[in-house]
Coordinates of C-alpha atoms in Angstrom, one line a residue:
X9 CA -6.9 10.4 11.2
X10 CA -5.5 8.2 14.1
X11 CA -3.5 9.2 16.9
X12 CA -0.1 8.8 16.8
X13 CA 0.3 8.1 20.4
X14 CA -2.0 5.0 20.5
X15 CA 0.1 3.7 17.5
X16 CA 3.2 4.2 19.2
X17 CA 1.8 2.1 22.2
X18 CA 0.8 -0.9 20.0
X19 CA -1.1 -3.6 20.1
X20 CA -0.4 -6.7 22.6
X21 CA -3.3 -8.5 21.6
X22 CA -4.5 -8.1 18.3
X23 CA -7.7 -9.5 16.5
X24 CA -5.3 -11.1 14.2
X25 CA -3.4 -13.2 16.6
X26 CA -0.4 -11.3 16.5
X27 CA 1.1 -8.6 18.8
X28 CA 1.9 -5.1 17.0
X29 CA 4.8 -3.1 18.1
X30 CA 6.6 -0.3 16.9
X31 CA 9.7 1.0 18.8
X32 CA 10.0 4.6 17.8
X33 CA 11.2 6.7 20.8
X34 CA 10.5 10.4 19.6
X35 CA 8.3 12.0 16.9
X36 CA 7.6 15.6 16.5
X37 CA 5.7 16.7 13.8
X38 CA 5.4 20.6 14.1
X39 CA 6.6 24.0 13.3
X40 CA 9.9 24.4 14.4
X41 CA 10.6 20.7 15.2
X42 CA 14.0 20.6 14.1
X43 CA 14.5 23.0 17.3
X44 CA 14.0 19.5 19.7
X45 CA 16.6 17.6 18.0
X46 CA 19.1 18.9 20.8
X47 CA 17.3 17.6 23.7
X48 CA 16.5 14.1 22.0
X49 CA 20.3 13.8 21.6
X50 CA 21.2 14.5 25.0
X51 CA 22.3 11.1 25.1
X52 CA 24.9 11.0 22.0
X53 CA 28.1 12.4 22.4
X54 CA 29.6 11.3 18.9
X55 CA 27.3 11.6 15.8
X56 CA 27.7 11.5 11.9
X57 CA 25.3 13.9 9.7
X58 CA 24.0 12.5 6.5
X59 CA 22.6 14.4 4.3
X60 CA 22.7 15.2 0.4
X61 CA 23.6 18.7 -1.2
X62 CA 20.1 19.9 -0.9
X63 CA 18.9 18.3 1.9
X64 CA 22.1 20.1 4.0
X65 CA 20.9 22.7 2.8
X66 CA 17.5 23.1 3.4
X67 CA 18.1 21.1 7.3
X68 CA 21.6 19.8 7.3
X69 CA 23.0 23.2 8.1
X70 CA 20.4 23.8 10.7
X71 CA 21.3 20.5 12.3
X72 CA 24.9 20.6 12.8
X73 CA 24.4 23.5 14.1
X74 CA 21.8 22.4 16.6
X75 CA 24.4 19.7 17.5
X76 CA 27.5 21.6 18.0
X77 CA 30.2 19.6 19.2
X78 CA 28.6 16.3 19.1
X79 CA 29.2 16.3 15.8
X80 CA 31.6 13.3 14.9
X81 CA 31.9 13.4 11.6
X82 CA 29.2 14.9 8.1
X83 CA 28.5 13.1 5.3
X84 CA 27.4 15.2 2.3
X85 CA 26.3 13.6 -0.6
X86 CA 27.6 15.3 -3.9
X87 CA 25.6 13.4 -7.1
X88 CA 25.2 15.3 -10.9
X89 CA 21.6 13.6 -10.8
X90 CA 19.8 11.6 -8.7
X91 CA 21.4 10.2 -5.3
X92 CA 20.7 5.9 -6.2
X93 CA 20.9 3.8 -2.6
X94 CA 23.7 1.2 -4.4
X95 CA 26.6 0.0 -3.3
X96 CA 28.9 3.0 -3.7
X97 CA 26.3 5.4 -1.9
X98 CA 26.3 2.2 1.3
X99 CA 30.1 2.2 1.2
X100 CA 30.9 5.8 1.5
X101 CA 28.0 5.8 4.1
X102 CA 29.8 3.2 6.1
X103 CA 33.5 4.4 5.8
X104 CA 32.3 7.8 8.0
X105 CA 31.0 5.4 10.7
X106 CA 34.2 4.7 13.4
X107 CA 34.4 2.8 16.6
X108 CA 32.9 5.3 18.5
X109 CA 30.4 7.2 16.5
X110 CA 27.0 6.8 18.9
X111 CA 24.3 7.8 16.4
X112 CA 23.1 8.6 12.6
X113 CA 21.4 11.6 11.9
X114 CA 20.1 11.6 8.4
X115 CA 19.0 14.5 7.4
X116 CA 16.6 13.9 4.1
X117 CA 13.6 12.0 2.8
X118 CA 13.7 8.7 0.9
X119 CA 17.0 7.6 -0.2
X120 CA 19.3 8.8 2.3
X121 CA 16.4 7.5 4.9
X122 CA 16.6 4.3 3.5
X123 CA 20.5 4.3 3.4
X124 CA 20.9 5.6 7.2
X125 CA 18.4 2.9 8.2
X126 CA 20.5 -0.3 6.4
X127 CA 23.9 1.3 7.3
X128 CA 22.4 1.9 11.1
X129 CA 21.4 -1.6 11.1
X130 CA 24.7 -3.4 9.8
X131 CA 26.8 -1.6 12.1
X132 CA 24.1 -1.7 15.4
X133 CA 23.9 1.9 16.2
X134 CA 20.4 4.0 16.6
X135 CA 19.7 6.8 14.1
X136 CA 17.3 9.4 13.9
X137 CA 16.1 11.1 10.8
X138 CA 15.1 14.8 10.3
X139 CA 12.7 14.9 7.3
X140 CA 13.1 17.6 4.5
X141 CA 9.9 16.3 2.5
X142 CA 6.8 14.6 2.8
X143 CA 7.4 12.5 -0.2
X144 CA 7.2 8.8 1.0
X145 CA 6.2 6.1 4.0
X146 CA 8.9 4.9 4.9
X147 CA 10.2 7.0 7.4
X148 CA 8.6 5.0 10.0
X149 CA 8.9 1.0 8.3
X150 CA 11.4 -1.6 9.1
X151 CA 12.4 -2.0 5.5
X152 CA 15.3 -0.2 3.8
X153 CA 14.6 0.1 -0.2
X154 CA 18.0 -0.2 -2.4
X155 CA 19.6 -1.0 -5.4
X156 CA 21.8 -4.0 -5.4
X157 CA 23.3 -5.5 -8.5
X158 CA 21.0 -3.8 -10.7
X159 CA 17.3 -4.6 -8.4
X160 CA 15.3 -3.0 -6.1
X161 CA 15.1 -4.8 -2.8
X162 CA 13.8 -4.2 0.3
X163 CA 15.7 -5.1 3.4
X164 CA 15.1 -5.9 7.2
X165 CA 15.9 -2.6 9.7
X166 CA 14.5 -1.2 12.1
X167 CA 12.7 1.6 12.8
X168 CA 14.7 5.2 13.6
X169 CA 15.0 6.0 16.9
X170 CA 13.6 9.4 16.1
X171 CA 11.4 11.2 13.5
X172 CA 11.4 15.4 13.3
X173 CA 9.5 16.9 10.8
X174 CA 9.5 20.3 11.1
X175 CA 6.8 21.6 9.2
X176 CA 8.4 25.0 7.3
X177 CA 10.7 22.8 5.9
X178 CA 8.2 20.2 5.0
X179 CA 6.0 22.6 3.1
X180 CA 9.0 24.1 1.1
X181 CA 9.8 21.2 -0.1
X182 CA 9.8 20.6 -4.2
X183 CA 6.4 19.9 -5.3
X184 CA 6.9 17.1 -7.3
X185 CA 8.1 15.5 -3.8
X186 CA 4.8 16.3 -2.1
X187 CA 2.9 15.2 -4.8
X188 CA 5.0 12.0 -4.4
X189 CA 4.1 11.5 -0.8
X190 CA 0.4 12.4 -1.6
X191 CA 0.7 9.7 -4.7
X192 CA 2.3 7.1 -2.1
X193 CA -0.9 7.5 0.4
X194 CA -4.0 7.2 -2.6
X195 CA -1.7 4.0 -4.3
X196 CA -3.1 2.0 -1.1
X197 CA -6.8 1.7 -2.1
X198 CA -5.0 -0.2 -4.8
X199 CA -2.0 -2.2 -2.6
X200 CA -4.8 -3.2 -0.4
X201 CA -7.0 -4.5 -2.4
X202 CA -3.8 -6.7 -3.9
X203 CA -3.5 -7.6 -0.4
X204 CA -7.2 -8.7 0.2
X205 CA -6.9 -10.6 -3.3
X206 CA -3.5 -12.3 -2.0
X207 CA -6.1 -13.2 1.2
X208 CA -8.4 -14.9 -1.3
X209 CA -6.2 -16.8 -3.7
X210 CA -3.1 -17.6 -1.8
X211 CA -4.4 -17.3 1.8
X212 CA -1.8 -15.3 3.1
X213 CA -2.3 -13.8 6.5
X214 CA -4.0 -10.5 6.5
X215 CA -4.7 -7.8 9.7
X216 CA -8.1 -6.5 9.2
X217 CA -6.7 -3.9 12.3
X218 CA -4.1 -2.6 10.0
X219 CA -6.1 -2.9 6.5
X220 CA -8.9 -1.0 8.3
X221 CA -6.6 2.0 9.6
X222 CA -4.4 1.9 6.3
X223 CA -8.1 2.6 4.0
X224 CA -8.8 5.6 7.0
X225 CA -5.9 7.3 6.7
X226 CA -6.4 6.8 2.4
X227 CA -9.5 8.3 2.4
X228 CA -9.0 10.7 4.7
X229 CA -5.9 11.8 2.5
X230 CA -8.1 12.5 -0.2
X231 CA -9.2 15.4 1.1
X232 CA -6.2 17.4 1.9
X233 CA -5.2 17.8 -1.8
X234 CA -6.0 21.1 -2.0
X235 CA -4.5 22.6 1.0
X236 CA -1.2 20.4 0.0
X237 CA -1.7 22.3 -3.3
X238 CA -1.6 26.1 -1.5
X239 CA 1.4 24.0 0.7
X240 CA -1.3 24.2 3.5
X241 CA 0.7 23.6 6.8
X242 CA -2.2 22.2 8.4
X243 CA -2.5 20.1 5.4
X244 CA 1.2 19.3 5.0
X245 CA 1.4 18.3 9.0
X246 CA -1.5 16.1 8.0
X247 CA 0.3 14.5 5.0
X248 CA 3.1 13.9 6.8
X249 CA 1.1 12.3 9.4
X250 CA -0.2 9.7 6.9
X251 CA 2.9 9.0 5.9
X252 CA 4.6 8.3 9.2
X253 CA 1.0 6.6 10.2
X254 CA 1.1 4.3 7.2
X255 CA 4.9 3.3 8.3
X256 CA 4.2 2.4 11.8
X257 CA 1.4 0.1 10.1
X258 CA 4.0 -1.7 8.2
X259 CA 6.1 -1.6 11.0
X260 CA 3.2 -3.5 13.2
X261 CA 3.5 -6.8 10.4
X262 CA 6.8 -6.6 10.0
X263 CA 7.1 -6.2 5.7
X264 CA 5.2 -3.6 3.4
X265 CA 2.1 -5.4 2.6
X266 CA -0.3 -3.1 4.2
X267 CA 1.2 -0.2 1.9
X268 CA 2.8 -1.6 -1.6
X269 CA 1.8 -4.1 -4.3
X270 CA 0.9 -3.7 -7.8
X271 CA 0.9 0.0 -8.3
X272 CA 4.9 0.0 -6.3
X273 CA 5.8 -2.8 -8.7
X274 CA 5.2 -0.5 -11.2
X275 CA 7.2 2.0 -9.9
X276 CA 9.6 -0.2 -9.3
X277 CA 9.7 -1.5 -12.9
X278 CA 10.2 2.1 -13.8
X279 CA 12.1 3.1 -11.9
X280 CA 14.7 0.1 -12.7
X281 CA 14.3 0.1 -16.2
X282 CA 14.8 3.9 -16.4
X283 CA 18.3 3.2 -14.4
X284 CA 19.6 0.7 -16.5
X285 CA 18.9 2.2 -20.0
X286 CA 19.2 5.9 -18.6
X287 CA 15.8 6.8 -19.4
X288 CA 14.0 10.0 -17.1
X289 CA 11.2 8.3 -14.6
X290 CA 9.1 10.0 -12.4
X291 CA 9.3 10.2 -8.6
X292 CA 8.1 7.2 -7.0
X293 CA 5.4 8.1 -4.9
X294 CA 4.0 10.0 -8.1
X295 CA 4.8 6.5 -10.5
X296 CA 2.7 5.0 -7.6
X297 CA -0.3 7.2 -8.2
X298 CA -0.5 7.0 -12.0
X299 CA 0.3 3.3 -11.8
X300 CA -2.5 2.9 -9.7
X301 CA -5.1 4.3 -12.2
X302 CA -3.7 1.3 -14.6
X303 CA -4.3 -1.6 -11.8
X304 CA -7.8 -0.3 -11.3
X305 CA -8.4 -0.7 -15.2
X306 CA -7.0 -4.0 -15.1
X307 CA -9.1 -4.4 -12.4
X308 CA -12.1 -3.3 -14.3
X309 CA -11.3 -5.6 -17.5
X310 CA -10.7 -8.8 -15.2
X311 CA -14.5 -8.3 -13.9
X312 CA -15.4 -8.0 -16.9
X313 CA -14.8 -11.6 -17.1
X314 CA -18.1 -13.4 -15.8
X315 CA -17.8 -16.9 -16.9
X316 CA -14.2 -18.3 -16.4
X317 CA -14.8 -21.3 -16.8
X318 CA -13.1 -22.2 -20.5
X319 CA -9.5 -20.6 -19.2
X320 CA -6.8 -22.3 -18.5
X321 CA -2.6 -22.7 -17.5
X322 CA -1.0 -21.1 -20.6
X323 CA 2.7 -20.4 -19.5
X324 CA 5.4 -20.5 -21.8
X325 CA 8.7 -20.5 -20.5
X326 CA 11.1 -20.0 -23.1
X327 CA 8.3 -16.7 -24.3
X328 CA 8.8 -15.5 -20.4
X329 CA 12.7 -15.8 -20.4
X330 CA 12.9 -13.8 -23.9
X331 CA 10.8 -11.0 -22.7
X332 CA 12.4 -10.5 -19.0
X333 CA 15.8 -10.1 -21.1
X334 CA 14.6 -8.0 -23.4
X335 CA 12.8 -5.6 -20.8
X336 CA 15.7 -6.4 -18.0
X337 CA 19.0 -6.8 -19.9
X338 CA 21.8 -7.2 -17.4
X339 CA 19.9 -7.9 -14.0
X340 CA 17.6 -10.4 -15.8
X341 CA 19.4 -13.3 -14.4
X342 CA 18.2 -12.0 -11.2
X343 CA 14.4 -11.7 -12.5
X344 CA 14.6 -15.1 -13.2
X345 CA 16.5 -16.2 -10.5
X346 CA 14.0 -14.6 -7.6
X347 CA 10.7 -15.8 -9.7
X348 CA 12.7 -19.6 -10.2
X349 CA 12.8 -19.4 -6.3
X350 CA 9.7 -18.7 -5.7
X351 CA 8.3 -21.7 -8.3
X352 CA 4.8 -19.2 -8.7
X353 CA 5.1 -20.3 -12.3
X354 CA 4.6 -24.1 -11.5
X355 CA 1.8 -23.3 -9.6
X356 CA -2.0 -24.0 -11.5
X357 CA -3.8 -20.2 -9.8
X358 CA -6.3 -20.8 -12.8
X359 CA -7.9 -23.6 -10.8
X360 CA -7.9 -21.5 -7.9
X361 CA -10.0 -19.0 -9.9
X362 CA -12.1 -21.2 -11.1
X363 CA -12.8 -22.3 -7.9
X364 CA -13.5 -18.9 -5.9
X365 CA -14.5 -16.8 -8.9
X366 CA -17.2 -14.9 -7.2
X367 CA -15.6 -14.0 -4.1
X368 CA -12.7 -12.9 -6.2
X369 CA -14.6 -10.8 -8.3
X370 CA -16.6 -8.9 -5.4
X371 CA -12.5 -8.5 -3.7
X372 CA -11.9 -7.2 -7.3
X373 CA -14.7 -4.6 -7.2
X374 CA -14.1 -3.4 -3.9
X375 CA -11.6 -0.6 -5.1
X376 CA -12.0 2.5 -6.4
X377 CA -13.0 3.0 -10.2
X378 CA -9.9 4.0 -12.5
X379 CA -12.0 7.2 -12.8
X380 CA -12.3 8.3 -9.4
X381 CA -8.5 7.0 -9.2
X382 CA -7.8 9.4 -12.4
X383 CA -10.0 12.2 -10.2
X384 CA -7.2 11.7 -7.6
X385 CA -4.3 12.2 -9.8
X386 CA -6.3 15.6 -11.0
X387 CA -7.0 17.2 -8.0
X388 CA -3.2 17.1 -6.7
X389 CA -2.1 19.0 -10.3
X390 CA -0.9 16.1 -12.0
X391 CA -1.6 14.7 -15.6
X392 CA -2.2 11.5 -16.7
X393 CA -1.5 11.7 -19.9
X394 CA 2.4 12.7 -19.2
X395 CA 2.3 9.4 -17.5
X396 CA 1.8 7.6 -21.1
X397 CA 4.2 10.2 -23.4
X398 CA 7.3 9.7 -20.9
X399 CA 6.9 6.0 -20.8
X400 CA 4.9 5.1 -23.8
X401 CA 2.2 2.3 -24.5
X402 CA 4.7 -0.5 -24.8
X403 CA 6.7 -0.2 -22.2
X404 CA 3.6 0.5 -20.0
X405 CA 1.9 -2.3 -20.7
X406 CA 5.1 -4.6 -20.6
X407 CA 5.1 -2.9 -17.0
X408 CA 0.9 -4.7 -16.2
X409 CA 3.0 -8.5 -17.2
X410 CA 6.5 -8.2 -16.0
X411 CA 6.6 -5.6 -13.1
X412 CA 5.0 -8.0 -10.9
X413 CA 8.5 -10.5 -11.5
X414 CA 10.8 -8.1 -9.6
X415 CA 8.7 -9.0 -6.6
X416 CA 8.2 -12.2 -4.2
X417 CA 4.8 -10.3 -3.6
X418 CA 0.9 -11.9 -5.1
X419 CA -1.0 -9.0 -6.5
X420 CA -3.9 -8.5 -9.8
X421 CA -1.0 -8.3 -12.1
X422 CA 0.0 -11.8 -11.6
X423 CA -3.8 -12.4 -12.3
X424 CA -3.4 -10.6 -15.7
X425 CA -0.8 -12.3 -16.7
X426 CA -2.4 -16.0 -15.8
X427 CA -5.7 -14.8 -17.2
X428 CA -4.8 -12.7 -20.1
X429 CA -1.3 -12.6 -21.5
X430 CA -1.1 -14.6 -24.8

């Protein structure tokens, strides 16, 4: 796996044309790591805590204790069920921050990293986050993942000016959450082939530095899923490593190509869907992984496709508008809204096929098999086939044509849906 050190220094003259930077400060990933925080806040008199009732805790406690004194002010999530990054969970964030709080310390993994890192940014103060799973990658990314009226968007930060992950924690941590992080690191053989196709069709700028060292730390991922199983820490310091490698990756081209596209918009849809009708869904990182066993099929039935030459534009717009309502019901004006933007449904791709068929096909086939993708989801503990009883046929496969419209992002399923929906 790459070093973490010759990340952090980036790269001022990349292949691509572009200079890669990433402005993290401090990251410890060990045993005992929560123990440096002190030191790295040498610096910060006046400090806010954020953490959720279980993240406190399992760190929080440890934390504010670490900190003493320099602690302004704690902000303790208290949720029935799942903590959602909306509006309310921003607001209550932002009424703790004063006039002279110096720093955010979140203490937590996804959501209350994501909702330090947009309520850091609005108000221009540095925070740090101590990490209490190794669940997802963006710990180290510029983009903070929330729910606004209704959708899931992704908005410019920056990076934290710190990351500790103390490894007893980390391994601790609820499975289902590791399992997550492991499912967020094997979705990118699938998000990078997206990205590879996007190359292809659309032309869209691609960093064959950071493809390259995304697929590495992928495959080398692989291999840890037994030891992650026996909560390994050598294995867990090395899932988190992927993790906070596969941020600083995004980080270096500023958005989350190099690690989300069809198998996230998947989750996404789930996850969405499952909010607004109050229906379970699985962790995201873990939606990610499953999801990812249905782009490679679809990837597998659109090669199956050797002669393209009779297909054509079939859009219909009114049969679009009628499904995103039904499968989006009050945040469907925004569905249609973001896709209307983007005009991708005026656009002819067909002829695009047509025209670069073969080279879209080898892209297509350079991916792993939905069966070696299935041998993934195995060999963490997980089961496909609770995938398909919690969500069910239909609303999976409404996921392969309309997940992709909660997105400004190219990936196979809009190729599904130009090829194949009727």
């Amino acid at each position: 796996m790459m070093e973490l050190d010759e990340l952090l220094a980036g790269r001022a003259q990349c292949d691509c044309g572009k200079s890669h930077a990433c402005p993290i400060e401090s990251l410890v990933i060990e045993s005992g790591a929560v123990k440096s925080l002190a030191a790295l806040c040498t610096d910060y008199a006046r400090i806010l805590v954020v953490a959720d009732t279980n993240t406190y805790r399992v760190g929080g406690e440890a934390v504010v204790g670490l900190l003493g004194d320099k602690v302004e002010n704690c902000l303790i999530y208290e949720r029935e069920g799942v903590l959602v990054p909306d509006e309310r969970a921003i607001d209550e964030l932002k009424d703790k921050v004063t006039d002279k709080t110096q720093l955010i310390v979140g203490v937590g993994s996804g959501v209350i990293n994501d909702l330090c890192k947009h309520v850091s940014f609005a108000c221009g103060l540095p925070y740090f986050i101590v990490a209490t799973a190794p669940s997802m990658d963006g710990y180290a990314s510029r983009g903070s993942a929330l729910i606004l009226d209704g959708m899931k968007v992704t908005l410019n930060a920056d990076v934290p000016r710190a990351i500790i992950a103390d490894i007893d924690i980390l391994k601790d941590a609820p499975f289902d959450m590791i399992q997550a992080g492991y499912g967020d690191i094997i979705g990118k053989f699938s998000c990078l082939n997206d990205w590879k196709l996007a190359h292809v069709v659309n032309g869209e700028y691609i960093c064959e530095y950071v493809y390259a060292a995304t697929m590495e730390t992928a495959r080398e991922t692989v291999a840890l899923a037994e030891g992650i199983k026996k909560r390994e820490p050598q294995a867990i310091g090395a899932l988190m490593k992927a993790l906070v490698i596969v941020g600083i990756l995004m980080a270096y081209v500023g958005n989350s190509r190099p690690a989300s596209g069809s198998e996230h918009h998947m989750s996404h849809y789930f996850e969405i869907v499952g909010i607004l009708t109050g229906k379970p869904y699985f962790a995201h990182g873990v939606d990610v992984l499953y999801s990812a066993v249905d782009t490679c099929r679809i990837r597998e039935t659109l090669l199956a496709i050797e002669d393209i030459g009779e297909y054509r534009t079939h859009h219909d717009s009114e049969a679009y508008e009628a499904n995103v309502r039904r499968i989006y019901g009050s945040v469907a004006d925004e569905v249609l809204a973001l896709q209307s933007k983007m005009g991708w449904y005026d656009v002819d791709r067909v002829a695009v096929y047509r025209q670069k068929w073969a080279e879209i096909r080898a892209t297509l086939a350079d991916c792993p098999t939905s069966a070696q993708m299935l041998s993934y989801v195995n060999a963490i503990g997980l089961d496909y086939d609770e995938f398909t009883k919690l969500y069910g046929k239909d609303k999976i496969e409404d996921g392969h044509f309309y997940a992709k419209d909660l997105k400004d992002r190219y990936s196979v399923l809009w190729m599904l849906y130009d090829l194949l929906h009727e």
